[in-house]
Backbone as numpy.savetxt, mean C-alpha at the origin, in Angstrom:
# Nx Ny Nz CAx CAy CAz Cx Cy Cz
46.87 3.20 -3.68 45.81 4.13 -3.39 44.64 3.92 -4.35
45.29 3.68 -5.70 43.63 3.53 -6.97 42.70 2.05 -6.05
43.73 1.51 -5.73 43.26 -0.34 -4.95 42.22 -0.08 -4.18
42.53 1.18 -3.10 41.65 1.59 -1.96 40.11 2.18 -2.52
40.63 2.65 -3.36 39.66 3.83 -4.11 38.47 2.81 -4.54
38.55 2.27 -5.44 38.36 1.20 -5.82 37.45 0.23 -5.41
38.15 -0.23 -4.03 37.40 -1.04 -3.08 35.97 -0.51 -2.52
36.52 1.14 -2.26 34.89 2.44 -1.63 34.24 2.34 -2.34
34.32 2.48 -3.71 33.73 2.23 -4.71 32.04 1.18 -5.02
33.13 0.11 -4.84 32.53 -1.27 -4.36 31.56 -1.35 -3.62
32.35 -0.61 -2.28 31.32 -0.88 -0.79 30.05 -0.27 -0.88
30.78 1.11 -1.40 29.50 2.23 -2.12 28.12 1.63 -2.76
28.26 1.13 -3.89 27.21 0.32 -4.50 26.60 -0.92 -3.75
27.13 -1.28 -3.03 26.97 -2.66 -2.30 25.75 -1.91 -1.18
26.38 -1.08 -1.02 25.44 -0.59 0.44 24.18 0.13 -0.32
24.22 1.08 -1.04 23.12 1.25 -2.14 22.09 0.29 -2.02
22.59 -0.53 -2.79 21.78 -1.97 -3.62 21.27 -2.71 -1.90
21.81 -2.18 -0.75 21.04 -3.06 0.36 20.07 -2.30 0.59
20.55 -0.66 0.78 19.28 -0.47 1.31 18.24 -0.19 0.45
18.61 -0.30 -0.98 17.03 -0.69 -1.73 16.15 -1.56 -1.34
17.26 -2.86 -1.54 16.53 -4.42 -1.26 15.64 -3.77 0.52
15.85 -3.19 0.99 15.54 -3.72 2.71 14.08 -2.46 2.00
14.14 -1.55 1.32 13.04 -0.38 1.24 11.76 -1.55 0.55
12.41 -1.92 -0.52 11.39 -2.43 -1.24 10.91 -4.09 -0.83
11.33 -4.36 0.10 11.19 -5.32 1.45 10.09 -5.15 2.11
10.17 -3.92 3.00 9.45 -3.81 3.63 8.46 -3.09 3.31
8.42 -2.64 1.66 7.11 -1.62 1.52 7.08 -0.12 1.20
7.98 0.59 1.71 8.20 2.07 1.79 7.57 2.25 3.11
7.71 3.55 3.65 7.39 3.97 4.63 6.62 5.44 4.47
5.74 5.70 5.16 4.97 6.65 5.58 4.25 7.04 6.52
3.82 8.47 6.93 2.93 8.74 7.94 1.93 8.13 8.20
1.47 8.03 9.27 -0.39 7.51 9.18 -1.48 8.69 8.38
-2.03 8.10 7.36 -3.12 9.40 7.17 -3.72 10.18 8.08
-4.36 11.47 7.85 -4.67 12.47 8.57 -5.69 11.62 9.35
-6.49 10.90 9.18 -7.78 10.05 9.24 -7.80 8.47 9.08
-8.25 7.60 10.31 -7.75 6.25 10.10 -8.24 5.55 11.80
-8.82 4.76 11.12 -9.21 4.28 12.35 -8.67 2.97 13.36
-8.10 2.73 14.51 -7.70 1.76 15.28 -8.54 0.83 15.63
-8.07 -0.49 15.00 -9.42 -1.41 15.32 -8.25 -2.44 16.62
-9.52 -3.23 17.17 -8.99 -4.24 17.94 -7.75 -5.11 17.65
-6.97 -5.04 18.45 -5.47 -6.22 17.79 -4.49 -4.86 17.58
-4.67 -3.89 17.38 -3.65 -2.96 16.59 -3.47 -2.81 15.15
-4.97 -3.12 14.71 -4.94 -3.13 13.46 -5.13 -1.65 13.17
-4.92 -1.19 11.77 -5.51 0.20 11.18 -6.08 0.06 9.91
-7.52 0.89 9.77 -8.12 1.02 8.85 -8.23 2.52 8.26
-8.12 2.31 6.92 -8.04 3.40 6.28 -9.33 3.31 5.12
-9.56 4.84 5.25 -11.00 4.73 4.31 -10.10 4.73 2.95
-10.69 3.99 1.79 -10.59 4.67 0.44 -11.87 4.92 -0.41
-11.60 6.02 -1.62 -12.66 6.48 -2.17 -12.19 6.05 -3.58
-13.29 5.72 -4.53 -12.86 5.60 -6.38 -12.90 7.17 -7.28
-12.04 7.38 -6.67 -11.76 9.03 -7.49 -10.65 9.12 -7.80
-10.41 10.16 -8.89 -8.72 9.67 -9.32 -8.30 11.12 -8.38
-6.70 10.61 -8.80 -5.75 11.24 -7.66 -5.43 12.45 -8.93
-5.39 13.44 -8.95 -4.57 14.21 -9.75 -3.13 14.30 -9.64
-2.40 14.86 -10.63 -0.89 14.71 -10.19 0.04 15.59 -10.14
-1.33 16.91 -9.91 -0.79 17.76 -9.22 -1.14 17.56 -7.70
-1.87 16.89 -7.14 -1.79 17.08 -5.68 -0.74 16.57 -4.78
-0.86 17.40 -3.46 0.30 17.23 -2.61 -0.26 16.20 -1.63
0.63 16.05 -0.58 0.76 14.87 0.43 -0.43 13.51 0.23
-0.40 12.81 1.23 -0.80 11.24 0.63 -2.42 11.47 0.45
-2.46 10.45 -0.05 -4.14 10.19 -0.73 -4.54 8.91 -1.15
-5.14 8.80 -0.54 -5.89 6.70 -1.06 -7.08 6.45 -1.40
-6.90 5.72 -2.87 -8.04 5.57 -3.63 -8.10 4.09 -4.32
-9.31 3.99 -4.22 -9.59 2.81 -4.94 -10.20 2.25 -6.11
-9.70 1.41 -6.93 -9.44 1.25 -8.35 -9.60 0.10 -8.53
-10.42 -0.09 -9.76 -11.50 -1.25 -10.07 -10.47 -1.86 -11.65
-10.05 -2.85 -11.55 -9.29 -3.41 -12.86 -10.21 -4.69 -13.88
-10.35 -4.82 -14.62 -10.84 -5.73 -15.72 -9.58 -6.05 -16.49
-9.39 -7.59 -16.43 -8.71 -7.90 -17.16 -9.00 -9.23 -17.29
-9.18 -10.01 -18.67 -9.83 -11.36 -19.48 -10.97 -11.31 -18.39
-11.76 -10.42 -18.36 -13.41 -10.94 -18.09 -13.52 -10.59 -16.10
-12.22 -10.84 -15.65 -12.00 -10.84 -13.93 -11.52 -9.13 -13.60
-12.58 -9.39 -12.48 -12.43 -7.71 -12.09 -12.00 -7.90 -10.52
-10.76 -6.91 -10.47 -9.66 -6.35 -9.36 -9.83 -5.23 -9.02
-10.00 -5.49 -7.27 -10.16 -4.27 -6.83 -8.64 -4.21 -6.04
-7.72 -2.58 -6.18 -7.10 -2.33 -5.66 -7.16 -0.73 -4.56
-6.62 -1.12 -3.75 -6.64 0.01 -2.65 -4.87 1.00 -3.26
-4.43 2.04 -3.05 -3.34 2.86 -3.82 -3.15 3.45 -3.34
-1.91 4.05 -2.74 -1.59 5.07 -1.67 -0.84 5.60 -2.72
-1.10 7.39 -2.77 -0.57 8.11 -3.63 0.10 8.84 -2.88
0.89 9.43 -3.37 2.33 10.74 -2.60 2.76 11.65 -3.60
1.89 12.78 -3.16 1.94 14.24 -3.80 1.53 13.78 -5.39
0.43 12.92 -5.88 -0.14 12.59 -7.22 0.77 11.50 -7.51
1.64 10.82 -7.14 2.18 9.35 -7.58 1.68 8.18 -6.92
1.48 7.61 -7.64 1.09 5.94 -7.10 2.62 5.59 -6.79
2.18 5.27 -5.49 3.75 4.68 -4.23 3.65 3.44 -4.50
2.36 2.73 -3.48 1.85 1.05 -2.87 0.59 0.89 -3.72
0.45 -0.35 -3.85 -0.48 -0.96 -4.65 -1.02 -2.18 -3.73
-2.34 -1.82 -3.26 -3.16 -3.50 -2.50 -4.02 -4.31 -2.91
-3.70 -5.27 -3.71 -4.64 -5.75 -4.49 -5.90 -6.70 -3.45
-6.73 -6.52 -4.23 -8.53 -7.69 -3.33 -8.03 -9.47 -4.12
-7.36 -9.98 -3.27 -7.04 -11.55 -3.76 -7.83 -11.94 -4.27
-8.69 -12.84 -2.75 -9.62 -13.63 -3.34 -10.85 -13.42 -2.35
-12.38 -13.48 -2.97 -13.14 -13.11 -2.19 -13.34 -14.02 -0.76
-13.88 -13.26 0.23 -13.82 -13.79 1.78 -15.40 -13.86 2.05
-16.11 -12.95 1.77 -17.76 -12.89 1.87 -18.25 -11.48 1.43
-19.70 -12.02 0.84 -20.21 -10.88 -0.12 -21.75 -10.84 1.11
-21.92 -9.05 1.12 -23.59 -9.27 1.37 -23.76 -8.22 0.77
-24.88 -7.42 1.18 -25.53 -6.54 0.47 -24.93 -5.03 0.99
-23.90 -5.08 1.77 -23.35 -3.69 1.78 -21.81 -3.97 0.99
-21.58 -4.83 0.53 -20.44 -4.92 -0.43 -19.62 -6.16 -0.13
-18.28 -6.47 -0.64 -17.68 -7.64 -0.84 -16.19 -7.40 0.30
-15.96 -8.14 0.65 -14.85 -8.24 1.36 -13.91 -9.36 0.89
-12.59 -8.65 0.56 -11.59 -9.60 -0.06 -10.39 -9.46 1.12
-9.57 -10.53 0.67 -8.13 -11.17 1.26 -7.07 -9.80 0.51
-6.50 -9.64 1.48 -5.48 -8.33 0.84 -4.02 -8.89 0.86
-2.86 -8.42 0.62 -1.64 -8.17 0.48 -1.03 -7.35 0.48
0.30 -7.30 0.80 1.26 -6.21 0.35 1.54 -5.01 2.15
2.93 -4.98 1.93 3.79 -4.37 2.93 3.43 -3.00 2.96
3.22 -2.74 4.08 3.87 -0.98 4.39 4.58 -0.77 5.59
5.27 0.41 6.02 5.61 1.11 7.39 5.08 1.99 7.52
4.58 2.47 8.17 3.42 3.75 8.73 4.34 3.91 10.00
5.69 5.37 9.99 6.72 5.57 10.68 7.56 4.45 11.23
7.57 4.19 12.50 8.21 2.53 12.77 8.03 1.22 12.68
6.65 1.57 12.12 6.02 0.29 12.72 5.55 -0.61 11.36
6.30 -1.74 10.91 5.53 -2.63 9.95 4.40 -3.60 10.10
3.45 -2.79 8.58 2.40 -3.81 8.83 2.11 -4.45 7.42
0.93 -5.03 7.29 0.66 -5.92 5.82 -0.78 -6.00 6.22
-1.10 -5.59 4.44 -2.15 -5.49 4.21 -3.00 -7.07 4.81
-4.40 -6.90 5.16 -5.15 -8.25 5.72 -6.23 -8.37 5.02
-7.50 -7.07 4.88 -8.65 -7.33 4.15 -8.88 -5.91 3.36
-9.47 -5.77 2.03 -10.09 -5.04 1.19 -11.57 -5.04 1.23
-11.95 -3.98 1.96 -13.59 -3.95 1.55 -14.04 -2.73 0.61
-14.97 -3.59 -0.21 -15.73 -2.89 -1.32 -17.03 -2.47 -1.48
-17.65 -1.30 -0.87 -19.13 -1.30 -1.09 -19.74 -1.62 -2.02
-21.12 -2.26 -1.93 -21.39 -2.39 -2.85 -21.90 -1.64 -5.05
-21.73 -0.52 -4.15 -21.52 0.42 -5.36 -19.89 0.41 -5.97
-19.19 -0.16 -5.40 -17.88 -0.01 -6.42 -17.50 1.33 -6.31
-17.50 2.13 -5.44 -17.03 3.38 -4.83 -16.02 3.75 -3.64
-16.37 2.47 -2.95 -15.92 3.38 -1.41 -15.87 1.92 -0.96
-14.83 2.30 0.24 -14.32 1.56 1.09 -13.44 1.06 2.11
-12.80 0.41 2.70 -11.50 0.64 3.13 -10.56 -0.45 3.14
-9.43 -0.67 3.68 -8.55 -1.33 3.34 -7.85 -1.54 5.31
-8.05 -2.78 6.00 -7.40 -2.98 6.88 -5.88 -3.28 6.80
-4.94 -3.28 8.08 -3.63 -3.26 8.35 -3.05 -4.28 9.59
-2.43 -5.30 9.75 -2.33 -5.65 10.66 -0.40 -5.53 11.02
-0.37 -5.08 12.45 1.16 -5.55 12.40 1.75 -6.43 12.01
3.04 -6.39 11.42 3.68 -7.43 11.08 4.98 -7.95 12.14
């Protein structure tokens, strides 16, 4: 009987440790924001703003965040949940700049309820304020 015990044990952690690996796989999952727009293809765009998230606030919130590091500046898009930073989308590498702001190459997984997608482009107005962050199915 300890043999059996034992073995659940085992399976227990085993199954754990999968469905981490499969969460942090695919991204986490969440609602669609209250606000978000459907572009051609089935893509989704979501506005973000450069304001910080407090950590007292409740349900999701996306903001965007300007990084310096050795001289190179990163723009990331951040989906927050109830004041925590969840997802992180970083601006790769630039795609084209004009005079209403810069558009970068994006990354990084989400689920928005069933459906998986990955980040495609980061746009940055040119004030370093505002912008949004496209989605394409995966």
């Amino acid at each position: 009987m300890r043999y059996n015990r034992g073995r659940q044990f085992i399976w227990l952690i085993i199954l754990v440790v999968v469905v981490a690996l499969a969460k942090i796989r695919i991204g986490g999952s969440v609602p669609l924001p209250a606000s978000y727009e459907k572009l051609a293809g089935g893509q989704i765009r979501i506005q973000v703003q450069a304001k910080p998230v407090p950590s007292t606030s409740t349900g999701e919130a996306w903001n965007l965040e300007k990084h310096v590091q050795n001289g190179q500046t990163i723009y990331t898009a951040n989906l927050y949940m109830n004041g925590h930073e969840q997802l992180l989308f970083p601006g790769l590498k630039s795609q084209s700049k004009s005079a209403a702001g810069t558009l970068y190459e994006s990354n990084g997984k989400i689920r928005f309820g069933n459906q998986d997608y990955h980040a495609v482009n980061l746009f940055v107005a040119a004030d370093g304020k505002s912008g949004y962050i496209d989605f394409a199915k995966s």
